[in-house]
PDB file of C-alpha atoms in Angstrom:
ATOM      1  CA  UNK A 775      64.376 178.188-150.962  1.00 85.00           C
ATOM      2  CA  UNK A 776      61.397 178.407-148.685  1.00 88.00           C
ATOM      3  CA  UNK A 777      61.008 178.528-144.911  1.00 90.00           C
ATOM      4  CA  UNK A 778      60.184 175.274-143.186  1.00 89.00           C
ATOM      5  CA  UNK A 779      59.909 174.478-139.508  1.00 88.00           C
ATOM      6  CA  UNK A 780      60.803 170.896-138.537  1.00 87.00           C
ATOM      7  CA  UNK A 781      58.443 171.284-135.572  1.00 89.00           C
ATOM      8  CA  UNK A 782      55.521 171.060-138.013  1.00 90.00           C
ATOM      9  CA  UNK A 783      56.578 167.517-138.908  1.00 90.00           C
ATOM     10  CA  UNK A 784      56.919 166.662-135.224  1.00 91.00           C
ATOM     11  CA  UNK A 785      53.369 167.901-134.566  1.00 92.00           C
ATOM     12  CA  UNK A 786      51.994 165.725-137.378  1.00 91.00           C
ATOM     13  CA  UNK A 787      54.174 162.774-136.340  1.00 91.00           C
ATOM     14  CA  UNK A 788      52.727 162.971-132.828  1.00 91.00           C
ATOM     15  CA  UNK A 789      49.338 162.159-134.388  1.00 89.00           C
ATOM     16  CA  UNK A 790      50.807 159.114-136.167  1.00 84.00           C
ATOM     17  CA  UNK A 791      52.973 157.635-133.424  1.00 76.00           C
ATOM     18  CA  UNK A 792      50.388 154.991-132.560  1.00 80.00           C
ATOM     19  CA  UNK A 793      49.995 153.936-136.195  1.00 84.00           C
ATOM     20  CA  UNK A 794      53.007 151.640-136.273  1.00 87.00           C
ATOM     21  CA  UNK A 795      52.211 147.934-136.294  1.00 87.00           C
ATOM     22  CA  UNK A 796      51.264 146.350-132.996  1.00 89.00           C
ATOM     23  CA  UNK A 797      54.333 145.310-130.998  1.00 90.00           C
ATOM     24  CA  UNK A 798      56.681 147.458-133.118  1.00 91.00           C
ATOM     25  CA  UNK A 799      58.124 149.034-129.985  1.00 94.00           C
ATOM     26  CA  UNK A 800      58.957 145.599-128.531  1.00 95.00           C
ATOM     27  CA  UNK A 801      60.456 144.521-131.873  1.00 92.00           C
ATOM     28  CA  UNK A 802      62.735 147.581-131.986  1.00 94.00           C
ATOM     29  CA  UNK A 803      63.719 147.086-128.315  1.00 97.00           C
ATOM     30  CA  UNK A 804      64.775 143.481-128.929  1.00 96.00           C
ATOM     31  CA  UNK A 805      66.893 144.531-131.895  1.00 94.00           C
ATOM     32  CA  UNK A 806      68.493 147.308-129.837  1.00 96.00           C
ATOM     33  CA  UNK A 807      69.218 144.955-126.917  1.00 97.00           C
ATOM     34  CA  UNK A 808      71.045 142.570-129.261  1.00 93.00           C
ATOM     35  CA  UNK A 809      72.812 145.459-131.039  1.00 90.00           C
ATOM     36  CA  UNK A 810      71.254 144.577-134.383  1.00 91.00           C
ATOM     37  CA  UNK A 811      71.478 147.460-136.848  1.00 90.00           C
ATOM     38  CA  UNK A 812      68.144 148.525-138.322  1.00 91.00           C
ATOM     39  CA  UNK A 813      68.201 150.336-141.642  1.00 91.00           C
ATOM     40  CA  UNK A 814      64.928 151.983-142.591  1.00 91.00           C
ATOM     41  CA  UNK A 815      64.890 152.617-146.339  1.00 90.00           C
ATOM     42  CA  UNK A 816      62.350 155.112-147.621  1.00 91.00           C
ATOM     43  CA  UNK A 817      61.952 156.870-150.955  1.00 90.00           C
ATOM     44  CA  UNK A 818      59.866 159.426-149.052  1.00 93.00           C
ATOM     45  CA  UNK A 819      60.863 162.342-146.863  1.00 96.00           C
ATOM     46  CA  UNK A 820      63.446 161.206-144.320  1.00 95.00           C
ATOM     47  CA  UNK A 821      62.658 164.102-141.983  1.00 96.00           C
ATOM     48  CA  UNK A 822      59.096 162.799-141.741  1.00 95.00           C
ATOM     49  CA  UNK A 823      60.163 159.180-141.166  1.00 94.00           C
ATOM     50  CA  UNK A 824      62.577 160.341-138.465  1.00 96.00           C
ATOM     51  CA  UNK A 825      59.849 162.352-136.711  1.00 95.00           C
ATOM     52  CA  UNK A 826      57.395 159.437-136.705  1.00 94.00           C
ATOM     53  CA  UNK A 827      59.986 156.993-135.345  1.00 95.00           C
ATOM     54  CA  UNK A 828      61.116 159.483-132.688  1.00 95.00           C
ATOM     55  CA  UNK A 829      57.535 160.228-131.576  1.00 93.00           C
ATOM     56  CA  UNK A 830      56.814 156.477-131.422  1.00 93.00           C
ATOM     57  CA  UNK A 831      59.858 155.972-129.201  1.00 95.00           C
ATOM     58  CA  UNK A 832      61.659 153.588-131.578  1.00 96.00           C
ATOM     59  CA  UNK A 833      64.408 155.830-132.968  1.00 96.00           C
ATOM     60  CA  UNK A 834      67.038 153.957-130.988  1.00 96.00           C
ATOM     61  CA  UNK A 835      70.799 154.288-131.444  1.00 94.00           C
ATOM     62  CA  UNK A 836      70.851 151.215-133.725  1.00 92.00           C
ATOM     63  CA  UNK A 837      68.213 152.652-136.108  1.00 94.00           C
ATOM     64  CA  UNK A 838      69.454 154.499-139.178  1.00 92.00           C
ATOM     65  CA  UNK A 839      67.242 156.073-141.818  1.00 92.00           C
ATOM     66  CA  UNK A 840      68.291 155.919-145.462  1.00 91.00           C
ATOM     67  CA  UNK A 841      65.991 158.395-147.143  1.00 93.00           C
ATOM     68  CA  UNK A 842      65.607 161.830-148.688  1.00 95.00           C
ATOM     69  CA  UNK A 843      66.448 164.476-146.104  1.00 96.00           C
ATOM     70  CA  UNK A 844      65.850 168.155-146.658  1.00 95.00           C
ATOM     71  CA  UNK A 845      68.905 170.369-147.093  1.00 94.00           C
ATOM     72  CA  UNK A 846      68.799 173.789-145.439  1.00 90.00           C
ATOM     73  CA  UNK A 847      70.678 176.974-146.247  1.00 89.00           C
ATOM     74  CA  UNK A 848      70.157 180.101-144.140  1.00 87.00           C
ATOM     75  CA  UNK A 849      67.115 178.451-142.499  1.00 81.00           C
ATOM     76  CA  UNK A 850      65.478 177.882-145.893  1.00 90.00           C
ATOM     77  CA  UNK A 851      64.875 174.549-147.633  1.00 93.00           C
ATOM     78  CA  UNK A 852      67.437 174.398-150.414  1.00 93.00           C
ATOM     79  CA  UNK A 853      66.797 170.932-151.859  1.00 95.00           C
ATOM     80  CA  UNK A 854      67.645 167.426-150.710  1.00 96.00           C
ATOM     81  CA  UNK A 855      70.803 165.956-149.249  1.00 94.00           C
ATOM     82  CA  UNK A 856      72.425 163.455-151.605  1.00 92.00           C
ATOM     83  CA  UNK A 857      71.990 160.741-152.541  1.00 90.00           C
ATOM     84  CA  UNK A 858      68.390 160.867-153.675  1.00 92.00           C
ATOM     85  CA  UNK A 859      66.614 157.652-152.761  1.00 91.00           C
ATOM     86  CA  UNK A 860      63.984 156.256-155.128  1.00 90.00           C
ATOM     87  CA  UNK A 861      62.376 152.876-155.747  1.00 84.00           C
ATOM     88  CA  UNK A 862      65.146 151.790-158.119  1.00 84.00           C
ATOM     89  CA  UNK A 863      68.051 152.430-155.716  1.00 86.00           C
ATOM     90  CA  UNK A 864      66.332 151.685-152.404  1.00 85.00           C
ATOM     91  CA  UNK A 865      68.817 148.922-151.594  1.00 83.00           C
ATOM     92  CA  UNK A 866      72.195 148.189-150.105  1.00 77.00           C
ATOM     93  CA  UNK A 867      74.086 149.573-153.119  1.00 79.00           C
ATOM     94  CA  UNK A 868      73.180 153.127-152.038  1.00 82.00           C
ATOM     95  CA  UNK A 869      75.067 152.443-148.783  1.00 80.00           C
ATOM     96  CA  UNK A 870      78.430 152.017-150.501  1.00 79.00           C
ATOM     97  CA  UNK A 871      80.938 154.418-148.984  1.00 74.00           C
ATOM     98  CA  UNK A 872      78.503 155.673-146.337  1.00 76.00           C
ATOM     99  CA  UNK A 873      78.639 155.406-142.549  1.00 76.00           C
ATOM    100  CA  UNK A 874      75.739 152.953-142.772  1.00 76.00           C
ATOM    101  CA  UNK A 875      77.740 150.476-144.850  1.00 77.00           C
ATOM    102  CA  UNK A 876      80.144 149.764-141.987  1.00 78.00           C
ATOM    103  CA  UNK A 877      77.175 148.751-139.823  1.00 79.00           C
ATOM    104  CA  UNK A 878      76.147 145.932-142.130  1.00 80.00           C
ATOM    105  CA  UNK A 879      79.166 144.984-144.248  1.00 79.00           C
ATOM    106  CA  UNK A 880      80.206 142.081-142.009  1.00 81.00           C
ATOM    107  CA  UNK A 881      76.730 140.795-141.256  1.00 84.00           C
ATOM    108  CA  UNK A 882      75.447 137.736-143.079  1.00 87.00           C
ATOM    109  CA  UNK A 883      71.907 137.589-141.719  1.00 89.00           C
ATOM    110  CA  UNK A 884      69.244 139.934-143.045  1.00 89.00           C
ATOM    111  CA  UNK A 885      65.560 140.201-142.230  1.00 90.00           C
ATOM    112  CA  UNK A 886      63.915 142.263-144.940  1.00 92.00           C
ATOM    113  CA  UNK A 887      60.425 143.658-144.369  1.00 91.00           C
ATOM    114  CA  UNK A 888      58.530 145.316-147.194  1.00 91.00           C
ATOM    115  CA  UNK A 889      55.068 146.199-148.400  1.00 90.00           C
ATOM    116  CA  UNK A 890      55.702 146.416-152.138  1.00 91.00           C
ATOM    117  CA  UNK A 891      57.212 143.997-154.635  1.00 93.00           C
ATOM    118  CA  UNK A 892      60.117 146.377-155.246  1.00 91.00           C
ATOM    119  CA  UNK A 893      60.990 146.301-151.553  1.00 92.00           C
ATOM    120  CA  UNK A 894      62.183 142.717-151.988  1.00 92.00           C
ATOM    121  CA  UNK A 895      65.180 144.161-153.851  1.00 91.00           C
ATOM    122  CA  UNK A 896      66.383 146.158-150.832  1.00 89.00           C
ATOM    123  CA  UNK A 897      68.934 143.436-150.088  1.00 87.00           C
ATOM    124  CA  UNK A 898      70.541 143.849-153.521  1.00 85.00           C
ATOM    125  CA  UNK A 899      74.203 144.538-152.973  1.00 80.00           C
ATOM    126  CA  UNK A 900      74.403 142.347-149.874  1.00 80.00           C
ATOM    127  CA  UNK A 901      77.217 139.770-149.890  1.00 78.00           C
ATOM    128  CA  UNK A 902      76.358 136.537-151.704  1.00 77.00           C
ATOM    129  CA  UNK A 903      76.984 134.677-148.451  1.00 71.00           C
ATOM    130  CA  UNK A 904      74.071 136.460-146.791  1.00 83.00           C
ATOM    131  CA  UNK A 905      71.154 134.564-145.325  1.00 91.00           C
ATOM    132  CA  UNK A 906      68.104 136.614-146.203  1.00 92.00           C
ATOM    133  CA  UNK A 907      64.526 136.163-145.042  1.00 93.00           C
ATOM    134  CA  UNK A 908      62.119 138.362-146.981  1.00 94.00           C
ATOM    135  CA  UNK A 909      58.774 139.123-145.354  1.00 92.00           C
ATOM    136  CA  UNK A 910      56.122 140.856-147.425  1.00 93.00           C
ATOM    137  CA  UNK A 911      53.054 142.663-146.141  1.00 92.00           C
ATOM    138  CA  UNK A 912      50.164 142.509-148.621  1.00 94.00           C
ATOM    139  CA  UNK A 913      47.199 144.793-148.067  1.00 90.00           C
ATOM    140  CA  UNK A 914      45.633 145.766-151.364  1.00 91.00           C
ATOM    141  CA  UNK A 915      44.317 143.714-154.274  1.00 95.00           C
ATOM    142  CA  UNK A 916      45.197 140.525-152.436  1.00 95.00           C
ATOM    143  CA  UNK A 917      43.711 138.165-155.045  1.00 96.00           C
ATOM    144  CA  UNK A 918      45.552 139.913-157.871  1.00 97.00           C
ATOM    145  CA  UNK A 919      48.904 140.152-156.074  1.00 97.00           C
ATOM    146  CA  UNK A 920      49.150 137.088-153.840  1.00 97.00           C
ATOM    147  CA  UNK A 921      50.910 134.845-156.351  1.00 98.00           C
ATOM    148  CA  UNK A 922      53.468 137.553-157.225  1.00 98.00           C
ATOM    149  CA  UNK A 923      54.148 138.191-153.528  1.00 97.00           C
ATOM    150  CA  UNK A 924      54.495 134.454-152.850  1.00 98.00           C
ATOM    151  CA  UNK A 925      57.040 134.200-155.685  1.00 98.00           C
ATOM    152  CA  UNK A 926      58.993 137.210-154.372  1.00 97.00           C
ATOM    153  CA  UNK A 927      58.910 136.940-150.565  1.00 97.00           C
ATOM    154  CA  UNK A 928      59.667 133.977-148.296  1.00 96.00           C
ATOM    155  CA  UNK A 929      56.751 134.869-146.012  1.00 94.00           C
ATOM    156  CA  UNK A 930      53.654 136.847-146.999  1.00 95.00           C
ATOM    157  CA  UNK A 931      51.394 138.354-144.355  1.00 92.00           C
ATOM    158  CA  UNK A 932      47.953 139.367-145.566  1.00 92.00           C
ATOM    159  CA  UNK A 933      46.278 142.326-143.869  1.00 81.00           C
ATOM    160  CA  UNK A 934      48.477 141.729-140.831  1.00 76.00           C
ATOM    161  CA  UNK A 935      48.864 144.776-138.617  1.00 77.00           C
ATOM    162  CA  UNK A 936      51.315 143.350-136.104  1.00 76.00           C
ATOM    163  CA  UNK A 937      54.982 142.482-135.776  1.00 78.00           C
ATOM    164  CA  UNK A 938      54.130 139.008-134.441  1.00 76.00           C
ATOM    165  CA  UNK A 939      56.072 137.209-137.144  1.00 70.00           C
TER     166      UNK A 939
END
């Protein structure tokens, strides 16, 4: 393993805390007030996602991060905590048997937000009775990707930097 100080991520996250979409804080507050669970799926480093959300003031009690978290042994990074999250399993099936599953298993309404075509699959594994609204954020190669996004998501926001949906 190698030494790693979580404080380094917090320092970098402090620089990014204002980079969330406009009105994200209000969006997270509304969801917290109505006790709506928020699952943040990321195939990236969960420790980093957690730091950014904490620094931005949106890591509320209803927010859970499903991602790749570092595993430590004797204060050294020793790998990742299972399960490993990647683009092909970044969906509800990875929740099976976890504490997160109990938060969503009896909920039939899902708002899915994603910025890649694969993100639209994050609701895979949800009950068939679920009502799902898929919102896609399209930033790059808009002309090339717009039709694919329109076929995949219910709503497509182009170059939109806010949560005013």
